[in-house]
CSV table of C-alpha atoms and ligand atoms in Angstrom, one decimal:
chain,number,residue,atom,x,y,z
A,623,UNK,CA,23.7,10.6,-2.6
A,624,UNK,CA,22.9,7.4,0.4
A,625,UNK,CA,19.4,5.1,-0.5
A,626,UNK,CA,17.0,3.4,0.2
A,627,UNK,CA,17.2,-0.8,-0.1
A,628,UNK,CA,15.0,-2.4,1.4
A,629,UNK,CA,16.7,-5.2,3.8
A,630,UNK,CA,13.7,-8.0,4.1
A,631,UNK,CA,9.6,-7.6,3.5
A,632,UNK,CA,6.4,-9.8,5.4
A,633,UNK,CA,3.1,-9.7,4.6
A,634,UNK,CA,-0.4,-10.8,6.6
A,635,UNK,CA,-3.8,-11.8,6.0
A,636,UNK,CA,-6.9,-11.8,8.0
A,637,UNK,CA,-7.6,-16.0,7.8
A,638,UNK,CA,-11.3,-14.7,6.4
A,639,UNK,CA,-11.1,-15.1,2.1
A,640,UNK,CA,-14.6,-13.3,1.2
A,641,UNK,CA,-15.5,-13.4,-2.7
A,642,UNK,CA,-17.4,-11.6,-4.9
A,643,UNK,CA,-20.0,-14.2,-5.1
A,644,UNK,CA,-19.8,-13.4,-1.0
A,645,UNK,CA,-21.0,-10.3,-1.8
A,646,UNK,CA,-23.5,-10.4,-4.3
A,647,UNK,CA,-25.2,-11.5,-0.9
A,648,UNK,CA,-24.8,-8.1,0.8
A,649,UNK,CA,-25.5,-6.1,-2.2
A,650,UNK,CA,-26.5,-6.2,-5.6
A,651,UNK,CA,-23.4,-7.1,-7.6
A,652,UNK,CA,-22.2,-10.3,-9.4
A,653,UNK,CA,-19.0,-11.5,-9.9
A,654,UNK,CA,-18.8,-10.3,-13.8
A,655,UNK,CA,-19.3,-6.2,-13.4
A,656,UNK,CA,-15.9,-6.0,-9.8
A,657,UNK,CA,-14.2,-8.0,-11.8
A,658,UNK,CA,-14.9,-6.9,-15.3
A,659,UNK,CA,-14.6,-3.4,-13.2
A,660,UNK,CA,-11.8,-3.3,-11.1
A,661,UNK,CA,-10.3,-6.8,-11.4
A,662,UNK,CA,-10.8,-7.8,-7.7
A,663,UNK,CA,-11.7,-11.4,-7.5
A,664,UNK,CA,-11.4,-12.3,-3.1
A,665,UNK,CA,-10.9,-10.1,-0.4
A,666,UNK,CA,-10.1,-11.0,3.2
A,667,UNK,CA,-11.8,-9.5,6.3
A,668,UNK,CA,-10.8,-9.6,10.1
A,669,UNK,CA,-12.9,-11.6,12.3
A,670,UNK,CA,-11.8,-10.8,15.1
A,671,UNK,CA,-8.4,-10.4,14.6
A,672,UNK,CA,-7.2,-6.4,14.6
A,673,UNK,CA,-5.3,-4.0,12.8
A,674,UNK,CA,-1.9,-4.4,15.2
A,675,UNK,CA,-2.4,-7.9,14.8
A,676,UNK,CA,-1.7,-7.8,11.3
A,677,UNK,CA,1.1,-4.5,11.1
A,678,UNK,CA,2.3,-6.8,14.4
A,679,UNK,CA,2.5,-10.2,12.5
A,680,UNK,CA,3.9,-8.7,9.0
A,681,UNK,CA,6.9,-7.3,10.8
A,682,UNK,CA,7.6,-9.7,13.0
A,683,UNK,CA,8.1,-11.6,9.4
A,684,UNK,CA,10.3,-8.6,7.9
A,685,UNK,CA,12.3,-8.5,11.0
A,686,UNK,CA,12.7,-12.6,11.0
A,687,UNK,CA,13.7,-12.6,7.6
A,688,UNK,CA,16.4,-10.0,7.4
A,689,UNK,CA,17.6,-10.9,10.9
A,690,UNK,CA,17.3,-7.2,11.8
A,691,UNK,CA,17.3,-7.7,16.2
A,692,UNK,CA,14.9,-4.9,17.4
A,693,UNK,CA,18.1,-3.3,19.1
A,694,UNK,CA,19.2,-2.0,15.9
A,695,UNK,CA,15.6,-0.2,14.7
A,696,UNK,CA,15.9,3.8,14.9
A,697,UNK,CA,12.6,4.6,13.5
A,698,UNK,CA,9.4,2.2,13.7
A,699,UNK,CA,6.7,4.0,11.4
A,700,UNK,CA,2.6,2.1,10.6
A,701,UNK,CA,0.8,3.9,7.1
A,702,UNK,CA,-2.5,3.4,8.7
A,703,UNK,CA,-6.6,4.6,7.9
A,704,UNK,CA,-7.5,2.5,10.1
A,705,UNK,CA,-5.5,2.0,13.1
A,706,UNK,CA,-7.4,0.1,16.5
A,707,UNK,CA,-7.3,3.3,19.0
A,708,UNK,CA,-6.3,6.5,18.0
A,709,UNK,CA,-4.1,6.4,20.5
A,710,UNK,CA,-2.5,4.5,21.6
A,711,UNK,CA,-0.9,4.2,17.5
A,712,UNK,CA,-0.9,0.9,16.1
A,713,UNK,CA,3.6,2.1,15.8
A,714,UNK,CA,3.1,2.5,20.1
A,715,UNK,CA,1.5,-1.0,20.2
A,716,UNK,CA,4.6,-2.4,18.0
A,717,UNK,CA,7.1,-0.7,20.5
A,718,UNK,CA,5.1,-3.3,23.6
A,719,UNK,CA,5.2,-6.3,21.7
A,720,UNK,CA,8.2,-6.6,19.5
A,721,UNK,CA,10.2,-4.9,22.8
A,722,UNK,CA,11.3,-2.4,20.6
A,723,UNK,CA,13.9,-0.2,21.9
A,724,UNK,CA,12.3,3.4,24.3
A,725,UNK,CA,14.5,5.6,22.6
A,726,UNK,CA,13.4,5.5,18.9
A,727,UNK,CA,10.0,7.5,17.5
A,728,UNK,CA,7.5,5.2,17.5
A,729,UNK,CA,3.9,6.3,15.4
A,730,UNK,CA,1.6,6.3,12.8
A,731,UNK,CA,0.9,8.1,10.2
A,732,UNK,CA,-2.4,8.5,7.9
A,733,UNK,CA,-1.6,9.1,4.4
A,734,UNK,CA,-4.6,7.6,2.6
A,735,UNK,CA,-3.6,4.3,0.3
A,736,UNK,CA,0.0,6.4,-0.3
A,737,UNK,CA,0.8,6.5,3.2
A,738,UNK,CA,3.4,3.9,2.5
A,739,UNK,CA,6.1,5.5,0.2
A,740,UNK,CA,5.1,8.9,2.3
A,741,UNK,CA,6.4,6.6,5.4
A,742,UNK,CA,9.6,5.9,3.1
A,743,UNK,CA,11.0,8.9,3.2
A,744,UNK,CA,10.4,9.7,6.3
A,745,UNK,CA,12.4,7.2,7.7
A,746,UNK,CA,15.2,7.4,5.8
A,747,UNK,CA,15.4,11.1,7.9
A,748,UNK,CA,16.0,8.9,10.9
A,749,UNK,CA,18.2,7.2,9.0
A,750,UNK,CA,19.8,10.1,8.4
A,751,UNK,CA,20.6,11.0,11.6
A,752,UNK,CA,20.5,7.3,13.2
A,753,UNK,CA,22.7,6.2,14.5
A,754,UNK,CA,21.0,2.0,14.4
A,755,UNK,CA,21.1,0.9,10.4
A,756,UNK,CA,17.9,0.1,10.3
A,757,UNK,CA,14.1,1.1,10.5
A,758,UNK,CA,10.5,-1.2,10.5
A,759,UNK,CA,7.7,0.7,8.1
A,760,UNK,CA,4.5,-1.2,8.0
A,761,UNK,CA,1.0,-0.2,6.3
A,762,UNK,CA,-2.1,-1.9,7.7
A,763,UNK,CA,-5.7,-1.2,7.6
A,764,UNK,CA,-9.0,-3.1,8.6
A,765,UNK,CA,-10.9,-1.5,6.2
A,766,UNK,CA,-13.7,-4.0,6.1
A,767,UNK,CA,-14.3,-1.9,9.8
A,768,UNK,CA,-15.4,1.9,7.8
A,769,UNK,CA,-16.8,-0.4,5.1
A,770,UNK,CA,-20.7,0.6,4.3
A,771,UNK,CA,-21.9,-2.8,3.3
A,772,UNK,CA,-25.0,-1.5,1.8
A,773,UNK,CA,-22.9,1.1,-0.6
A,774,UNK,CA,-21.8,-1.6,-3.4
A,775,UNK,CA,-19.6,2.0,-4.7
A,776,UNK,CA,-17.1,0.9,-2.6
A,777,UNK,CA,-17.7,-2.5,-0.1
A,778,UNK,CA,-16.5,-4.5,-3.2
A,779,UNK,CA,-13.6,-2.3,-3.6
A,780,UNK,CA,-11.7,-2.5,0.0
A,781,UNK,CA,-10.5,-5.3,1.6
A,782,UNK,CA,-7.8,-5.8,5.0
A,783,UNK,CA,-3.9,-6.5,5.5
A,784,UNK,CA,-0.9,-5.4,6.9
A,785,UNK,CA,3.2,-6.0,4.8
A,786,UNK,CA,5.8,-4.6,6.4
A,787,UNK,CA,9.5,-3.8,5.0
A,788,UNK,CA,13.0,-3.1,6.9
A,789,UNK,CA,15.6,-0.2,5.5
A,790,UNK,CA,18.4,0.7,6.1
A,791,UNK,CA,20.6,2.8,4.2
A,792,UNK,CA,22.6,2.3,1.4
A,793,UNK,CA,26.0,4.5,-0.4
A,794,UNK,CA,26.2,4.5,-3.4
A,795,UNK,CA,22.4,3.0,-4.2
A,796,UNK,CA,19.6,4.9,-6.1
A,797,UNK,CA,17.0,6.3,-4.7
A,798,UNK,CA,13.9,8.5,-5.7
A,799,UNK,CA,10.9,10.0,-3.9
A,800,UNK,CA,8.7,12.0,-4.8
A,801,UNK,CA,5.6,12.9,-3.0
A,802,UNK,CA,3.0,15.4,-3.4
A,803,UNK,CA,-1.4,16.6,-2.0
A,804,UNK,CA,-3.9,18.6,-3.1
A,805,UNK,CA,-6.7,18.8,-0.8
A,806,UNK,CA,-10.5,17.6,-1.7
A,807,UNK,CA,-13.5,16.1,1.0
A,808,UNK,CA,-15.4,14.9,-1.5
A,809,UNK,CA,-13.6,11.9,-3.9
A,810,UNK,CA,-12.8,10.2,-1.2
A,811,UNK,CA,-13.5,11.1,2.9
A,812,UNK,CA,-13.3,8.9,5.6
A,813,UNK,CA,-15.2,10.3,8.5
A,814,UNK,CA,-14.2,10.7,11.7
A,815,UNK,CA,-14.7,9.2,14.9
A,816,UNK,CA,-18.2,10.1,17.0
A,817,UNK,CA,-21.2,9.3,18.0
A,818,UNK,CA,-22.0,7.1,14.7
A,819,UNK,CA,-19.5,4.5,13.0
A,820,UNK,CA,-17.5,6.0,10.8
A,821,UNK,CA,-17.6,5.0,7.0
A,822,UNK,CA,-15.7,5.5,4.0
A,823,UNK,CA,-16.7,7.8,1.2
A,824,UNK,CA,-16.1,8.0,-2.9
A,825,UNK,CA,-16.1,9.2,-5.5
A,826,UNK,CA,-14.9,6.5,-8.3
A,827,UNK,CA,-15.7,8.4,-11.0
A,828,UNK,CA,-12.9,10.9,-9.4
A,829,UNK,CA,-10.4,9.3,-8.1
A,830,UNK,CA,-10.0,7.3,-10.9
A,831,UNK,CA,-9.5,10.1,-13.3
A,832,UNK,CA,-7.1,11.9,-10.9
A,833,UNK,CA,-4.9,8.2,-10.4
A,834,UNK,CA,-4.3,7.6,-14.6
A,835,UNK,CA,-2.9,11.6,-14.4
A,836,UNK,CA,-0.8,10.8,-10.6
A,837,UNK,CA,0.4,7.7,-10.9
A,838,UNK,CA,2.5,8.3,-14.3
A,839,UNK,CA,3.4,11.8,-13.4
A,840,UNK,CA,4.9,10.1,-10.3
A,841,UNK,CA,6.8,7.4,-12.6
A,842,UNK,CA,8.5,10.8,-14.9
A,843,UNK,CA,8.8,13.4,-11.8
A,844,UNK,CA,11.0,10.0,-10.6
A,845,UNK,CA,12.9,9.1,-14.5
A,846,UNK,CA,13.6,13.3,-14.6
A,847,UNK,CA,15.2,13.1,-11.0
A,848,UNK,CA,17.9,10.0,-11.6
A,849,UNK,CA,18.2,9.8,-15.7
A,850,UNK,CA,17.0,6.8,-16.5
A,851,UNK,CA,14.1,5.5,-19.0
A,852,UNK,CA,11.0,3.6,-18.6
A,853,UNK,CA,12.8,0.5,-20.1
A,854,UNK,CA,14.9,0.7,-17.0
A,855,UNK,CA,12.7,-0.2,-14.2
A,856,UNK,CA,12.5,-4.0,-13.8
A,857,UNK,CA,9.2,-3.3,-11.4
A,858,UNK,CA,6.7,-1.4,-11.2
A,859,UNK,CA,4.5,-2.0,-7.8
A,860,UNK,CA,1.4,0.5,-8.1
A,861,UNK,CA,-0.8,0.5,-5.6
A,862,UNK,CA,-3.8,-1.7,-5.7
A,863,UNK,CA,-6.9,-0.2,-6.2
A,864,UNK,CA,-8.0,-1.0,-9.3
A,865,UNK,CA,-7.0,-3.5,-12.7
A,866,UNK,CA,-8.2,-0.7,-15.0
A,867,UNK,CA,-6.3,1.9,-13.4
A,868,UNK,CA,-2.4,-0.1,-13.6
A,869,UNK,CA,-3.3,-1.2,-17.0
A,870,UNK,CA,-4.4,2.2,-18.6
A,871,UNK,CA,-1.0,3.9,-16.9
A,872,UNK,CA,0.6,0.5,-19.0
A,873,UNK,CA,-0.8,1.7,-21.7
A,874,UNK,CA,-0.3,4.7,-21.3
A,875,UNK,CA,3.5,4.5,-21.4
A,876,UNK,CA,3.8,2.0,-23.7
A,877,UNK,CA,6.1,-0.1,-21.3
A,878,UNK,CA,4.8,-4.6,-20.9
A,879,UNK,CA,1.8,-4.5,-18.2
A,880,UNK,CA,4.2,-7.6,-17.3
A,881,UNK,CA,6.2,-5.2,-15.1
A,882,UNK,CA,3.4,-3.5,-13.2
A,883,UNK,CA,2.9,-6.6,-10.7
A,884,UNK,CA,-0.9,-7.0,-9.5
A,885,UNK,CA,-2.7,-8.8,-7.1
A,886,UNK,CA,-5.1,-7.0,-6.4
A,887,UNK,CA,-7.1,-9.3,-7.8
A,888,UNK,CA,-6.9,-12.0,-4.6
A,889,UNK,CA,-7.2,-8.9,-1.6
A,890,UNK,CA,-8.9,-6.0,-3.5
A,891,UNK,CA,-7.8,-2.7,-1.9
A,892,UNK,CA,-5.7,-3.2,0.9
A,893,UNK,CA,-5.1,1.5,0.8
A,894,UNK,CA,-1.4,1.3,3.1
A,895,UNK,CA,-0.7,-1.3,3.1
A,896,UNK,CA,-1.0,-2.9,-0.5
A,897,UNK,CA,2.0,-1.8,-1.8
A,898,UNK,CA,4.3,-4.1,0.9
A,899,UNK,CA,2.4,-6.9,0.1
A,900,UNK,CA,2.9,-6.2,-3.3
A,901,UNK,CA,6.7,-6.4,-2.2
A,902,UNK,CA,6.5,-9.6,0.2
A,903,UNK,CA,4.9,-11.6,-2.7
A,904,UNK,CA,7.2,-10.8,-5.1
A,905,UNK,CA,10.6,-11.8,-2.8
A,906,UNK,CA,8.7,-14.7,-1.8
A,907,UNK,CA,7.8,-16.0,-5.6
A,908,UNK,CA,12.2,-14.6,-6.4
A,909,UNK,CA,10.9,-11.6,-8.4
A,910,UNK,CA,13.4,-9.7,-7.5
A,911,UNK,CA,16.7,-9.7,-8.4
A,912,UNK,CA,19.4,-8.4,-6.1
A,913,UNK,CA,20.5,-4.7,-8.1
A,914,UNK,CA,17.2,-4.7,-10.2
A,915,UNK,CA,15.0,-0.7,-10.5
A,916,UNK,CA,11.8,-0.8,-8.3
A,917,UNK,CA,9.8,2.1,-8.9
A,918,UNK,CA,6.6,1.6,-6.4
A,919,UNK,CA,3.4,4.3,-6.6
A,920,UNK,CA,0.6,5.2,-4.7
A,921,UNK,CA,-1.9,7.3,-4.6
A,922,UNK,CA,-5.4,8.0,-2.5
A,923,UNK,CA,-7.1,9.9,-0.3
A,924,UNK,CA,-6.3,13.4,1.1
A,925,UNK,CA,-6.3,13.9,-2.6
A,926,UNK,CA,-2.1,12.5,-2.7
A,927,UNK,CA,0.7,10.9,-4.5
A,928,UNK,CA,4.1,9.0,-4.1
A,929,UNK,CA,6.5,7.6,-5.7
A,930,UNK,CA,9.7,6.1,-4.6
A,931,UNK,CA,12.7,4.7,-7.2
A,932,UNK,CA,14.1,2.0,-4.9
A,933,UNK,CA,16.9,-0.4,-6.0
A,934,UNK,CA,16.8,-4.2,-4.9
B,172,LIG,O1,-7.3,3.7,-2.9
B,172,LIG,C1,-8.3,4.8,-4.0
B,172,LIG,C2,-8.5,5.1,-4.6
B,172,LIG,N1,-9.1,4.4,-5.2
B,172,LIG,C3,-9.6,4.5,-6.6
B,172,LIG,O2,-8.4,4.0,-7.2
B,172,LIG,C4,-11.1,4.2,-7.2
B,172,LIG,C5,-11.0,4.6,-8.5
B,172,LIG,N2,-12.4,4.7,-9.6
B,172,LIG,C6,-12.9,3.6,-9.1
B,172,LIG,O3,-11.4,2.7,-9.2
B,172,LIG,C7,-13.7,2.8,-10.2
B,172,LIG,O4,-14.5,4.2,-10.8
B,172,LIG,C8,-15.2,1.9,-9.9
B,172,LIG,C9,-14.7,0.6,-8.8
B,172,LIG,C10,-15.2,2.6,-8.4
B,172,LIG,C11,-16.5,1.9,-9.9
B,172,LIG,O5,-16.5,1.8,-11.5
B,172,LIG,P1,-16.9,2.5,-12.9
B,172,LIG,O6,-16.2,1.5,-13.7
B,172,LIG,O7,-16.1,4.5,-12.8
B,172,LIG,O8,-18.2,2.5,-12.6
B,172,LIG,P2,-19.3,3.9,-12.1
B,172,LIG,O9,-19.2,4.1,-10.3
B,172,LIG,O10,-19.9,4.3,-12.9
B,172,LIG,O11,-20.7,3.2,-12.1
B,172,LIG,C12,-21.2,2.2,-12.8
B,172,LIG,C13,-22.8,1.9,-12.8
B,172,LIG,C14,-23.6,2.1,-12.1
B,172,LIG,O12,-24.7,2.1,-12.7
B,172,LIG,P3,-25.1,3.3,-13.6
B,172,LIG,O13,-26.1,5.2,-13.2
B,172,LIG,O14,-24.6,3.4,-14.7
B,172,LIG,O15,-26.8,2.0,-13.5
B,172,LIG,C15,-23.4,2.8,-11.5
B,172,LIG,O16,-25.0,2.0,-9.9
B,172,LIG,O17,-22.1,0.6,-11.8
B,172,LIG,C16,-22.5,1.0,-10.9
B,172,LIG,N3,-22.4,0.2,-9.7
B,172,LIG,C17,-22.2,-1.0,-9.5
B,172,LIG,N4,-22.4,-2.1,-10.8
B,172,LIG,C18,-23.1,-3.5,-10.3
B,172,LIG,C19,-21.4,0.6,-8.9
B,172,LIG,N5,-20.9,0.1,-8.2
B,172,LIG,C20,-21.4,-1.9,-8.9
B,172,LIG,C21,-21.8,-2.9,-8.2
B,172,LIG,N6,-22.1,-3.5,-8.5
B,172,LIG,N7,-21.0,-3.1,-7.2
C-alpha cells in the first residue's frame, strides 16, 4: 500500500491580531469567559487580505520549503467554506498566480472544518493516477467575512488563516483515512449567497457533543485499520475548535494531553485551515521527526468528520 507523505508545509495569517478584550468591545463577553470556555486568546482577522491571497502565501511557502516546482504537481485542492468567489474558485486563482500546469485539476472543496482531511484523501487519488509526483493541498479561510459580530455565541470563536502542504506517495509508508458525514442543517449553518451578507449559525452545545464522539470514533477506526495502538501515535493533530473538546478527548482516551497539539489560543477556530496551520507550526518548531506517526482528525459543518494517519 502506498502511503501519503507530507513533503513540506506553509502557513499564512492576516496581519491584524484581535484579542478577547477587543471582542468584548463588540459584544457582551469577557476574556475570562472566552478563555475558560474555549481556550482562545487571540485570532487574526483579514483587513484587506483576501482568502485567495492567504492561500497563495501558504502555498508558496510550502512549495519553496519542499523545493517543489509547479510543473511537478498533479493537483491543487483548496478546502474552504469562505472562498472569495463562487467562481473562479480559489484553486483556479492559485493556478494562475502560482503558474501551475494547465493540464491538472484545480478545484475547491467545501467540507466545513473537515475539508483538509477530505482533500488529503482526494489528492492521494490523483497521485495514484498521475505520473507527476506531488499534489498541493491547502486549507484557507476568511471566516471574519461570514461572522455575525452581534452574536457573542459565535463571533468570539473564529479566525482567518491558511495552511498548505505538499504531499507525495511513499512506498510502504503507513497511511489510513476515514471520512464520514451526517446531514444536519441545525448544528452548523452557513447561509448561501443572497442579497444579505451570509452568516454562520451554530448550536454550540450540539456541535460540542458531536465533536467529543466524532474525534474518538475517527481515532479508533484508524487504529483498527492500521493495527496500531494509542501509544504508537506520536502526535494527535485535531481541528482547533475548542480546548475543552480536545482536553475531553485526551482524558477519555487516557492519552497524555501534551500529545494533542493545540494552538487555538493564538488563532481561534480557522475551520479547514486549522490542521495544516498546526502542522506547519509543529514542523517549524522541530516537533515532527522522521518516522513519527501523526494522526490528524477533523470535524465540523455538514456535519462531517474525518481522520488521516500518516508517517512523517
Ligand atoms: O469548527 C466547527 C466546530 N465547532 C465547534 O466545535 C464548537 C463546539 N461548541 C463549543 O465550542 C461550545 O459549545 C461554545 C464555546 C460555542 C459555547 O460554550 P458552552 O459552554 O457550550 O456555552 P453555552 O452555549 O452553553 O452558553 C453558556 C452561557 C449562556 O448564558 P446563559 O444562558 O447560561 O445565561 C450563553 O448566553 O454563556 C453565554 N455565552 C457567552 N457569555 C459570554 C455564550 N457566548 C458567550 C460569550 N461571552 N462569548
